[in-house]
XYZ file of C-alpha atoms in Angstrom:
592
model
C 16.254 23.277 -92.723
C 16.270 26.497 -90.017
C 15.598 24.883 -86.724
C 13.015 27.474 -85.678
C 10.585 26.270 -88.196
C 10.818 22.919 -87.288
C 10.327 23.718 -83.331
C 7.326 26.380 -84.417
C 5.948 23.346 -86.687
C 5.616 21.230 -83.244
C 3.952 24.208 -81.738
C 6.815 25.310 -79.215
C 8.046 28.258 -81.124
C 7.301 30.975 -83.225
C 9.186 33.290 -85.963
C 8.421 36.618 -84.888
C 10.292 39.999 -85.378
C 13.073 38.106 -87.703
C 14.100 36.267 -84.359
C 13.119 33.202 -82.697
C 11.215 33.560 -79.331
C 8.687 30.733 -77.174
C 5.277 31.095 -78.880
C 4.078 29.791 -75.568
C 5.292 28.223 -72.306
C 6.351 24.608 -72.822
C 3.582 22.114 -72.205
C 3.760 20.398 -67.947
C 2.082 17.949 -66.172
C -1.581 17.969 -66.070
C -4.458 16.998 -63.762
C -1.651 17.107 -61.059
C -2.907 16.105 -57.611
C -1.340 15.758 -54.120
C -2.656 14.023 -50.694
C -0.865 13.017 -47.614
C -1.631 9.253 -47.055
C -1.290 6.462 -44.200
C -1.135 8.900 -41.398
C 1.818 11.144 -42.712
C 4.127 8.514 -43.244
C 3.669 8.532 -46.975
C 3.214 11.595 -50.039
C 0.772 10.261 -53.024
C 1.159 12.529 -56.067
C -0.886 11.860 -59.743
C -0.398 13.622 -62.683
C -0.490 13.137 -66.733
C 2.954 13.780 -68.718
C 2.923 15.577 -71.683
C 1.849 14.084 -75.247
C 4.363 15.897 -77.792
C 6.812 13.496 -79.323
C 9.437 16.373 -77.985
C 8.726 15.038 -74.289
C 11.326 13.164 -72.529
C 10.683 12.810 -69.007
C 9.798 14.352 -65.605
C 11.834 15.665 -63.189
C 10.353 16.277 -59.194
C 12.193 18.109 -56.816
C 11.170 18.463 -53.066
C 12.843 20.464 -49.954
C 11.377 20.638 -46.320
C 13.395 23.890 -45.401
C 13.419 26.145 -48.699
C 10.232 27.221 -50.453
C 10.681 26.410 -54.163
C 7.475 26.652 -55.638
C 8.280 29.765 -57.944
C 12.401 29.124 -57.908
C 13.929 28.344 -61.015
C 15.181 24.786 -62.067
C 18.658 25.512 -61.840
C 17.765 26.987 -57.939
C 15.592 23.931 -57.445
C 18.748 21.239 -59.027
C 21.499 23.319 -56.578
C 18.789 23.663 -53.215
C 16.251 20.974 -53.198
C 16.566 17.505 -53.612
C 15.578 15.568 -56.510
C 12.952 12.492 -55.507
C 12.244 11.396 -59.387
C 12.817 11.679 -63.146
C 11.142 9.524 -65.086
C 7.787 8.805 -67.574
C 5.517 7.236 -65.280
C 2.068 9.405 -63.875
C 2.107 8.746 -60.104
C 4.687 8.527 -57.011
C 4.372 7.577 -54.022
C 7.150 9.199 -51.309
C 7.899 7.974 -47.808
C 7.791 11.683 -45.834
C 7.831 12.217 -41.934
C 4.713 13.365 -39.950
C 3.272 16.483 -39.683
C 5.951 18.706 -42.016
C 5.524 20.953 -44.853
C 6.846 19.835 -48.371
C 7.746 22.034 -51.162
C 7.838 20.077 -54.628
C 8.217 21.392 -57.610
C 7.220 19.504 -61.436
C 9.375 20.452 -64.346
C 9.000 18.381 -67.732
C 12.576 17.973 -70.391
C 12.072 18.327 -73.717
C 14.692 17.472 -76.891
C 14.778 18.347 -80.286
C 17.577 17.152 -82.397
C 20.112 17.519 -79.149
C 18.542 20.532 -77.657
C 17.366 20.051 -74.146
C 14.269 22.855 -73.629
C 12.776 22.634 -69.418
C 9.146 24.068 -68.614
C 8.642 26.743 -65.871
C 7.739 23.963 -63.564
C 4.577 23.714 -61.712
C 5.094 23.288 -57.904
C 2.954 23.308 -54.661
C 3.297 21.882 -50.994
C 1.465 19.638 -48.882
C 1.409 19.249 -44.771
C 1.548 15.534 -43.947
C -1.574 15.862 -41.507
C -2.199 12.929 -38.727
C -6.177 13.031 -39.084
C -7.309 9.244 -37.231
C -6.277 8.644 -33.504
C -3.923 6.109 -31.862
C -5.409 2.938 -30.583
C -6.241 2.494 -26.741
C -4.277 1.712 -24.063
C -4.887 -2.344 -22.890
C -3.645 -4.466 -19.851
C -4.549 -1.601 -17.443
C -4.097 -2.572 -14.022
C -4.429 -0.575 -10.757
C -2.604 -1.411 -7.155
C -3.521 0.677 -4.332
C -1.103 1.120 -1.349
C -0.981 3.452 1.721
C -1.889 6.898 -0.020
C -0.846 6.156 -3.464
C -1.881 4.171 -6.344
C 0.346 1.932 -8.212
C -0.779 1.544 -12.189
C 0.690 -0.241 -15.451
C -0.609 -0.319 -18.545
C 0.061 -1.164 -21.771
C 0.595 1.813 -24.652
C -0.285 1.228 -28.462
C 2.120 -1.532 -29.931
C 5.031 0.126 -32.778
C 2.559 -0.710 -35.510
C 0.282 2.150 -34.461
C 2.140 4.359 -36.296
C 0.413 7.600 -35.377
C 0.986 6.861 -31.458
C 2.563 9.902 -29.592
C 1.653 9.887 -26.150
C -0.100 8.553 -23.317
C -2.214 11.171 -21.059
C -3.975 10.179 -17.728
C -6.494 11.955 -15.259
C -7.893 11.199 -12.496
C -10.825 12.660 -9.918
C -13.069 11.580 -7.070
C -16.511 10.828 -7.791
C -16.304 9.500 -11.417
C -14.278 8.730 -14.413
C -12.995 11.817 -15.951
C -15.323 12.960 -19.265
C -12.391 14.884 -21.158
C -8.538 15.451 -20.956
C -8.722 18.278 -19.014
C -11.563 17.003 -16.541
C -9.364 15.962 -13.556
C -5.491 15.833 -12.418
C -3.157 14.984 -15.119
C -0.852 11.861 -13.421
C 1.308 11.082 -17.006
C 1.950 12.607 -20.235
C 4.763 10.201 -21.732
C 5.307 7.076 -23.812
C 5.908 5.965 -19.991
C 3.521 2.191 -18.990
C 3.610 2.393 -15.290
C 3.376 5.100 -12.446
C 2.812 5.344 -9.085
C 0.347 8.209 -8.220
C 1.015 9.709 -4.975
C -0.556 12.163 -2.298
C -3.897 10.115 -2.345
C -6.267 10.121 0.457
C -6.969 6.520 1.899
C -10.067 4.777 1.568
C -11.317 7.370 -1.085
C -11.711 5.636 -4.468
C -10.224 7.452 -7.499
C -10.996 6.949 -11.177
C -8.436 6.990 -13.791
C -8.798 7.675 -17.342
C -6.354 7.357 -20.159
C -6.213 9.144 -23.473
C -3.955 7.993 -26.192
C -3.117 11.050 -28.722
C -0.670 11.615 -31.592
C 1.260 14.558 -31.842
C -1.019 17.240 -33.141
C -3.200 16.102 -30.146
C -6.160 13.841 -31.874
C -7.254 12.323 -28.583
C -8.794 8.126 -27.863
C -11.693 8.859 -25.784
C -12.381 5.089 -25.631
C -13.686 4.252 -22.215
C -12.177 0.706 -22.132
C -8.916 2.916 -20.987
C -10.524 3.564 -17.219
C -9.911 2.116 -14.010
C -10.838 3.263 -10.214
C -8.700 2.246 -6.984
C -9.092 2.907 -2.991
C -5.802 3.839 -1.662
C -5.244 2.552 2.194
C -3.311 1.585 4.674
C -4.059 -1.633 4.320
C -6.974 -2.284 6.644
C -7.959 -5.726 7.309
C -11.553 -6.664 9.036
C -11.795 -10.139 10.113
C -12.269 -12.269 12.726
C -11.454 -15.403 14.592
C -13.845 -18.345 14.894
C -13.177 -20.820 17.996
C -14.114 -24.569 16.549
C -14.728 -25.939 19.791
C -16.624 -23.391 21.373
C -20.372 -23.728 20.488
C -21.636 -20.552 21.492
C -22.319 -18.940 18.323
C -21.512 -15.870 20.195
C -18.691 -16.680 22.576
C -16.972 -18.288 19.190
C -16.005 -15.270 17.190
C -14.082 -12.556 18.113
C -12.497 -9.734 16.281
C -9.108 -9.399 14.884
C -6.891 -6.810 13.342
C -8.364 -3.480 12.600
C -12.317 -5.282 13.200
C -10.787 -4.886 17.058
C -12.796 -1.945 19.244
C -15.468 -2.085 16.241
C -19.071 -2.915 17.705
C -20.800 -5.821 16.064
C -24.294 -4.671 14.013
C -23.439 -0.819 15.229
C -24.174 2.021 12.530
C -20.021 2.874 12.971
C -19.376 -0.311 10.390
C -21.422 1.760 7.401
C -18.258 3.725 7.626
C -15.996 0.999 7.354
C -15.052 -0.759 3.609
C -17.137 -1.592 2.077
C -20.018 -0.944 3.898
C -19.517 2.327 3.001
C -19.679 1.827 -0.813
C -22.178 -0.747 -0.801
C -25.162 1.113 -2.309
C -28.943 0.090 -3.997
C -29.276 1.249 -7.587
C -31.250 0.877 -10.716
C -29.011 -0.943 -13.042
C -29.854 -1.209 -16.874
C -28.080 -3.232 -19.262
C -24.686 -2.945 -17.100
C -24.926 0.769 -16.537
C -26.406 2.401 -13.628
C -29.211 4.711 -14.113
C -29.369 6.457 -10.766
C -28.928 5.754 -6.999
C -31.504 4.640 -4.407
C -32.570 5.795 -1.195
C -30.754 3.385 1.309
C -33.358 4.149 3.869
C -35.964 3.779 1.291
C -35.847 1.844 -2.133
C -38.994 3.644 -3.125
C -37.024 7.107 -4.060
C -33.936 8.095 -5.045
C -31.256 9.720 -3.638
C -32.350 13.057 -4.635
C -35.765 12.238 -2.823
C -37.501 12.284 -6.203
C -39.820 8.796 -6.911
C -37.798 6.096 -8.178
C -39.807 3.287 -9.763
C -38.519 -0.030 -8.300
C -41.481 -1.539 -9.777
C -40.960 -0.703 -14.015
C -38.447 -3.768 -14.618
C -38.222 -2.383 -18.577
C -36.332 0.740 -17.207
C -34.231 -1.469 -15.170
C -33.229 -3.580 -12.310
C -33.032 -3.177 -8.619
C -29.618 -4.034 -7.712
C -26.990 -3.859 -5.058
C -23.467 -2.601 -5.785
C -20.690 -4.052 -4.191
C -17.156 -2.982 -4.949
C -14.606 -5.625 -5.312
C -13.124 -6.676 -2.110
C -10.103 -9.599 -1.483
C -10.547 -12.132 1.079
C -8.645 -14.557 2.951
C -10.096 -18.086 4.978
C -7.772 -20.457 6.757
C -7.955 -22.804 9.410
C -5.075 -22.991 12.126
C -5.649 -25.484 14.937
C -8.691 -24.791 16.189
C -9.578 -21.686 14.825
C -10.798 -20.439 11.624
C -9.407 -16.987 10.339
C -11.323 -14.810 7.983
C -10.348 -11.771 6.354
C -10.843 -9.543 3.810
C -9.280 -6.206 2.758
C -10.063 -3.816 -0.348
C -6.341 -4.560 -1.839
C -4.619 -7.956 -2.325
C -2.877 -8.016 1.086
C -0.834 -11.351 -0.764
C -1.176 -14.161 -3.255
C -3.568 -16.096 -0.334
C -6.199 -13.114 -0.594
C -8.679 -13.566 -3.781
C -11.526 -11.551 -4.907
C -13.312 -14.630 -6.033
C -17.214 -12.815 -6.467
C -15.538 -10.069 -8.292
C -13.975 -12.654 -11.044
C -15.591 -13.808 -14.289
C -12.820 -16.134 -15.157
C -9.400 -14.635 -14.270
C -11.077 -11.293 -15.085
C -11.407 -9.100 -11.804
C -14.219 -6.929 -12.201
C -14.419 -3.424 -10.129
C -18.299 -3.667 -9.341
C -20.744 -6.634 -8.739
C -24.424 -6.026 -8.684
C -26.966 -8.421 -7.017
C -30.381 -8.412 -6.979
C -32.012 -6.842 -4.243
C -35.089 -8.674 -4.891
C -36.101 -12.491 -5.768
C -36.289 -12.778 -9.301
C -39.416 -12.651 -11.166
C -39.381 -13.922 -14.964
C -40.796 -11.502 -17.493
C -41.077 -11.375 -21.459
C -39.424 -8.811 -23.191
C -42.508 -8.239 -24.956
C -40.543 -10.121 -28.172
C -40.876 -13.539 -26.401
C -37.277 -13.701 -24.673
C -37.834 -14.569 -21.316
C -35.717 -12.657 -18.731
C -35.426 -12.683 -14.865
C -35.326 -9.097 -13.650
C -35.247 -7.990 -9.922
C -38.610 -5.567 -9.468
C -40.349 -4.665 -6.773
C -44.221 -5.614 -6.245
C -43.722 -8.803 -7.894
C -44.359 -12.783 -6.991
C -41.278 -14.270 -7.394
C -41.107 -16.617 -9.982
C -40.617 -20.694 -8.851
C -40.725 -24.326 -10.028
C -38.469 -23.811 -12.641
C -34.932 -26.190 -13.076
C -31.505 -24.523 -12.212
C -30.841 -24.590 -15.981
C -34.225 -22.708 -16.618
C -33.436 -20.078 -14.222
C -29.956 -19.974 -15.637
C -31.010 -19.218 -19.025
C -33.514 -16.844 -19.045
C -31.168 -14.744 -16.474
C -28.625 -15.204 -19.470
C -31.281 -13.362 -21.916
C -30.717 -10.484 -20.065
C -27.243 -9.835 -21.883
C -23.559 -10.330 -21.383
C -22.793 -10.092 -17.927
C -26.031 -11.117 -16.244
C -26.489 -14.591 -14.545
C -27.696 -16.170 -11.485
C -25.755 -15.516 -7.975
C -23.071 -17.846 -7.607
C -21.337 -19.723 -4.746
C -18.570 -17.281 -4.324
C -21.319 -14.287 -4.436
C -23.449 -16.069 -1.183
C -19.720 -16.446 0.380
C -19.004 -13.138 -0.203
C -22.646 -12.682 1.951
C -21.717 -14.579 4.193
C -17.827 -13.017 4.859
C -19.421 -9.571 5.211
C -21.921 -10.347 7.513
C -20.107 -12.297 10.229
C -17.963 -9.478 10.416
C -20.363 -7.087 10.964
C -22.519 -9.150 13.193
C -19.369 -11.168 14.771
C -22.403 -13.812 15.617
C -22.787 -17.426 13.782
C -26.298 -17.300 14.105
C -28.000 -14.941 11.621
C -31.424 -15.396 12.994
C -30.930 -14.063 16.151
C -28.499 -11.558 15.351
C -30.057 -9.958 12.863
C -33.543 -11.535 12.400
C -35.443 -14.390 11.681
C -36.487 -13.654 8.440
C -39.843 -14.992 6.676
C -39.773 -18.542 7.778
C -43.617 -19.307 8.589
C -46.707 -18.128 6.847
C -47.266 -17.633 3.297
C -44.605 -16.384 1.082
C -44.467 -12.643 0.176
C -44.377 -10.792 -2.863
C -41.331 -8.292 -3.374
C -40.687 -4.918 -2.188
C -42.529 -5.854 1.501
C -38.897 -4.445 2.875
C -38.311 -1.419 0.614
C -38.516 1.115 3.346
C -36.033 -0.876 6.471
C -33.161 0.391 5.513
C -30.207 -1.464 4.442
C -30.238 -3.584 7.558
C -33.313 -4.751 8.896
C -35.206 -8.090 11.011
C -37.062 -9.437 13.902
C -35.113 -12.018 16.140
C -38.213 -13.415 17.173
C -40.800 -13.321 14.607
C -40.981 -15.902 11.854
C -43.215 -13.458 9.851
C -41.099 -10.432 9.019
C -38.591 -10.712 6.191
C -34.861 -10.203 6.947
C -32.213 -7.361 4.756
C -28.610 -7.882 4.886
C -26.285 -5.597 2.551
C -28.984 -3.717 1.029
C -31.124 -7.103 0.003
C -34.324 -8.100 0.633
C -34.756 -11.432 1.652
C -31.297 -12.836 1.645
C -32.863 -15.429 3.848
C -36.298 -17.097 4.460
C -39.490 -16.179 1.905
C -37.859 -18.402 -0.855
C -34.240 -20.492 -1.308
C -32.482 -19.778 -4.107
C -30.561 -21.505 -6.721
C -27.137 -21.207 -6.419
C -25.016 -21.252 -9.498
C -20.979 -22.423 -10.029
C -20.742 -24.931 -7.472
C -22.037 -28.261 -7.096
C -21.014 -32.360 -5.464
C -19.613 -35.414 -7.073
C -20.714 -38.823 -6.644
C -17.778 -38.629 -3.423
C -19.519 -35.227 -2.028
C -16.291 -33.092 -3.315
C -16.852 -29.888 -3.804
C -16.623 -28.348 -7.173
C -16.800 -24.513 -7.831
C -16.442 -22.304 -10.732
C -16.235 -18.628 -12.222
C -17.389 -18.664 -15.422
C -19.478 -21.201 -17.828
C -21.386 -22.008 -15.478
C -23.432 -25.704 -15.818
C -25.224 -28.144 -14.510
C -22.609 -31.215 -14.730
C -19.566 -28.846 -12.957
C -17.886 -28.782 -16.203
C -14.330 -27.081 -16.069
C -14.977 -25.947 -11.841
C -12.180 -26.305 -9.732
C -12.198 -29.163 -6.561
C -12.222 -26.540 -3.407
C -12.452 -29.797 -1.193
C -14.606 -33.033 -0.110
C -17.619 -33.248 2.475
C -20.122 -35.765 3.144
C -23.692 -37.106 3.239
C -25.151 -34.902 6.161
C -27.924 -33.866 7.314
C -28.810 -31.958 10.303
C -27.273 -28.164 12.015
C -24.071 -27.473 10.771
C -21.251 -27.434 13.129
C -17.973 -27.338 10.609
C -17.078 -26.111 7.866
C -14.548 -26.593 4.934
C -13.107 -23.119 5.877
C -10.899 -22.635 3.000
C -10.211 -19.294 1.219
C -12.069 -21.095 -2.609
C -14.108 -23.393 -0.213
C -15.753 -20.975 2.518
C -18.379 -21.928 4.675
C -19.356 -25.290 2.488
C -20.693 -27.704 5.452
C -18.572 -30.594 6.547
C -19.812 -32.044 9.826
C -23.636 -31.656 11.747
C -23.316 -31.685 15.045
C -24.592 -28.520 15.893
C -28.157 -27.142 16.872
C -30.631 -24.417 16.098
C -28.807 -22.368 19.090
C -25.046 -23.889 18.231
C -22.106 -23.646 16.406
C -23.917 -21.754 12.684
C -27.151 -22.501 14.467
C -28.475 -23.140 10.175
C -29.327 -26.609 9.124
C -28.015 -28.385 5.781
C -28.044 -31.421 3.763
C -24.962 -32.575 1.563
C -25.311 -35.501 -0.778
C -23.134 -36.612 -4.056
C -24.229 -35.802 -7.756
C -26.187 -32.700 -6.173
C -26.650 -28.729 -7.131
C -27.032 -26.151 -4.194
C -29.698 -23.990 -3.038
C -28.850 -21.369 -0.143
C -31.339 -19.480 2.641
C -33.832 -21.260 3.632
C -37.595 -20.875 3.009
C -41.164 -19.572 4.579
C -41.638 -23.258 5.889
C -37.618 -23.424 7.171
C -38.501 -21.956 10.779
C -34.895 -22.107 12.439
C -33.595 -24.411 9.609
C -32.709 -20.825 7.451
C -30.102 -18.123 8.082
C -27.069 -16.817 6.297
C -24.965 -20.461 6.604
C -28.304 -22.322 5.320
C -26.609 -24.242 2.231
C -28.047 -27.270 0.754
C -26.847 -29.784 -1.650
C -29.643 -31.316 -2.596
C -31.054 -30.674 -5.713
C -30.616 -32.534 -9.249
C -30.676 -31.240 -12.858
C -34.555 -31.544 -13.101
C -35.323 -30.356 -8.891
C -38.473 -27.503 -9.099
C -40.384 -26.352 -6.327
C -42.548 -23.990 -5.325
C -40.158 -23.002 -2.698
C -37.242 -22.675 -4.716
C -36.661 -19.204 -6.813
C -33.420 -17.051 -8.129
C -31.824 -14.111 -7.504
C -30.067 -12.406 -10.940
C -26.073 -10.653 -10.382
C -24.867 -8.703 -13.196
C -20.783 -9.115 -13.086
């Protein structure tokens, strides 16, 4: 039988003109598709082999330097490289990121020993990064004299679409784009050291992951801000056998030539960053007045008093401090940089987690519905504060306010306490700075909105006191203080985190005892502070504020508008249990 007929009876050839010639071209691969899958690393092609009986297999041919869509099969078998021959309808090809391809399809055909090849069918494809890297993590910031010293930690090798790590930084606020701010790295590099920086100006750094056409990680978890400096250390000295609350303290290191309660410390750190805002849900939604709580900075209205737009807080940025006793003196510190492993930034820790900002209430807490029946304590002007409600009470329904919200803690009042002897280098706060609302009735919140940050009467028992920004600090109401509390043996417990009513998982800072009277010692320990250990002292003497330590006991701090010389900034009491209320005992609310 003439071959031709039997080829034109399969439908690949046809008799014309006496001669044989291809009725049509042989039969390829159909419904042929392409895509460039897990981030470039991989080439996904589909496509349906022929049906004719004549059909043998596939052959695919690829090059990344030569185009070979329209070349030949013989150019394609002696310049490109064959990737597969076979009958199956899919491959899947491990390719490089972000290159061209060139493939080309051709399908074999026999008949009775003949080998026939189709034109081919070819195409490329560009194997496109299109999802960014993940975020840098571990990011850690140490500043130094005029330079900032930061480690992070780039993607791990499994992000396989990782190229680079790009950081800015500015004054002011965090960077908002790549290309808003200096650019300090642009490497695979996890630590640098950013130099030329201007001391006790506080820079924010921003990182951006990207792959390598440039798809940028905006996530914000990759920002941190520092202060650069030279090291400055306020502190000061207190003699333990002089009584003179005055006469006891004196200034050391770079505190030396300052002038105690003078205007020249609001330049000093961190006086100089400590500002009021209106804080909601974490984020701050603008600035206050110092001068006057009732507008903002811009001198527009603020509304101190709308506690569903926000709270009134104070911002403190996250300073390191160091207590020790040495023979008779006690030596307190603090810098804005871990001087060494004895400095801590205890009121700027949730856990081991250092946070850059703490916010505390400016006012006494009031308690509030949400309008869907959570109750929340929020910090608003114009209000009554709320009272006669259990530690536990006040603990939860500050809690309700969202991650990050609680009551102020131990180390929070001994952060109070650290900032204001060294400003006021006095023991007694009452006649330093004022008396504060010790007599009379009790005040709603607000009465202090326009005195400034610092503001009191040293001899009347009827006008509140501010210290850092907050009204009331002490006298009006005592608060609750959270993350500390006595054993049976008066030791002193004090946590971080989890806070609770039994002292579960605190840390033993030390051991007092049952006393009662004006304190006159004081545990004076870096984790233990100011925590009362001997009463010997008077209204005029030695902390001039009175206390009462027994075992098994919570803590409430400041005195009230019944204390009379009793309050002041040392004023700590361990004296309540798990079910104390009072009508003279409220709660201020820290977001951390």
């Amino acid at each position: 039988m003439n071959i031709d007929y039997v080829l034109m009876a399969h439908g690949l050839f046809s008799k014309k003109g006496g001669g044989s010639e291809p009725a049509k071209p042989l039969p390829e691969v159909t419904d042929l598709t392409s895509s460039s899958t897990d981030s470039g690393l991989a080439i996904s092609w589909d496509w349906v082999v022929p049906t004719q009986s004549e059909f043998m297999k596939v052959e695919l041919y690829m090059s990344e330097t030569k185009n070979i869509v329209n070349s030949s099969y013989e150019t394609c078998v002696s310049s490109a490289t064959k990737i597969y021959e076979g009958t199956e309808n899919g491959l899947i090809y491990d390719s490089q990121q972000m290159k061209n391809y060139y493939y080309k399809f051709f399908c074999i055909y026999t008949t009775f020993g003949d080998i026939e090849i189709s034109k081919g069918v070819g195409g490329s494809i560009f194997t496109e990064i299109k999802k960014t890297p993940k975020p840098v993590t571990n990011i850690s910031a140490d500043p130094k004299d005029g330079k900032v010293n930061l480690t992070w930690d780039n993607p791990p090798s499994t992000d396989n679409v990782y190229y680079k790590t790009l950081g800015v930084y500015k004054e002011g606020s965090y960077p908002e784009s790549v290309s808003d701010g200096i650019t300090f790295v642009d490497s695979t590099e996890n630590s640098i050291s950013v130099t030329g920086l201007t001391n006790d100006t506080t820079y924010y750094f921003r990182f951006f992951t990207y792959t390598i056409n440039h798809l940028y990680n905006e996530d914000v978890s990759q920002e941190i801000s520092s202060t650069p400096s030279t090291t400055l250390i306020y502190g000061v000295k207190i003699n333990t056998k002089d009584s003179n609350p005055l006469t006891s303290v004196s200034y050391i290191d770079n505190s030396i030539g300052m002038i105690p309660a003078s205007s020249d410390w609001d330049n000093k750190f961190p006086f100089n960053e400590i500002k009021p805002v209106k804080l909601l849900g974490g984020t701050v939604v603008y600035e206050l007045d110092k001068n006057d709580y009732n507008k903002k900075t811009n001198g527009e209205p603020s509304s101190p008093d709308k506690y569903m737009t926000g709270d009134i807080m104070v911002k403190f940025p996250k300073i390191y401090w160091n207590i020790q006793k040495e023979g008779d003196y006690v030596y307190v510190r603090y810098s804005s940089v871990k001087v060494d492993d004895s400095y801590d930034c205890l009121a700027h820790k949730r856990g081991d987690i250092e946070k850059d900002f703490l916010y505390i209430g400016a006012y006494l807490s009031k308690v509030f519905d949400d309008g869907g029946g959570k109750l929340k304590l929020c910090s608003s002007s114009g209000e009554a504060p709320t009272v006669s409600l259990t530690i536990d009470s006040f603990r939860t329904r500050a809690k309700n306010k969202g991650v990050g919200y609680g009551l102020i803690a131990y180390y929070q009042i001994l952060l109070m306490q650290i900032l204001y002897l060294v400003r006021f280098k006095n023991l007694n706060s009452q006649s330093s700075l004022g008396m504060g609302r010790v007599s009379g009735a009790s005040v709603q919140t607000g009465h202090l909105n326009d005195k400034g940050m610092y503001f009191g009467d040293r001899t009347s028992s009827l006008i509140g006191v501010k210290c850092h920004g907050i009204e009331d600090l002490w006298g009006n109401k005592d608060i609750v203080v959270d993350g500390v509390r006595t054993d049976t043996d008066a030791n002193v417990f004090v946590g971080t985190d989890n806070f609770n009513d039994q002292g579960t998982g605190y840390e033993k800072v030390g051991k007092s005892t049952g006393l009662s009277g004006y304190i006159s010692g004081t545990l004076s320990t870096t984790k233990s502070g100011f925590f009362p250990t001997s009463t010997n002292g008077s209204s005029t003497t030695y902390y001039s504020d009175y206390t009462s330590v027994n075992g098994n006991t919570l803590v409430r701090f400041g005195g009230n508008n019944s204390s009379g010389d009793e309050a002041g900034i040392f004023c700590l009491k361990s004296n309540l249990s798990t079910t104390t209320t009072g009508t003279s005992i409220a709660s201020r609310i820290i977001y951390l």
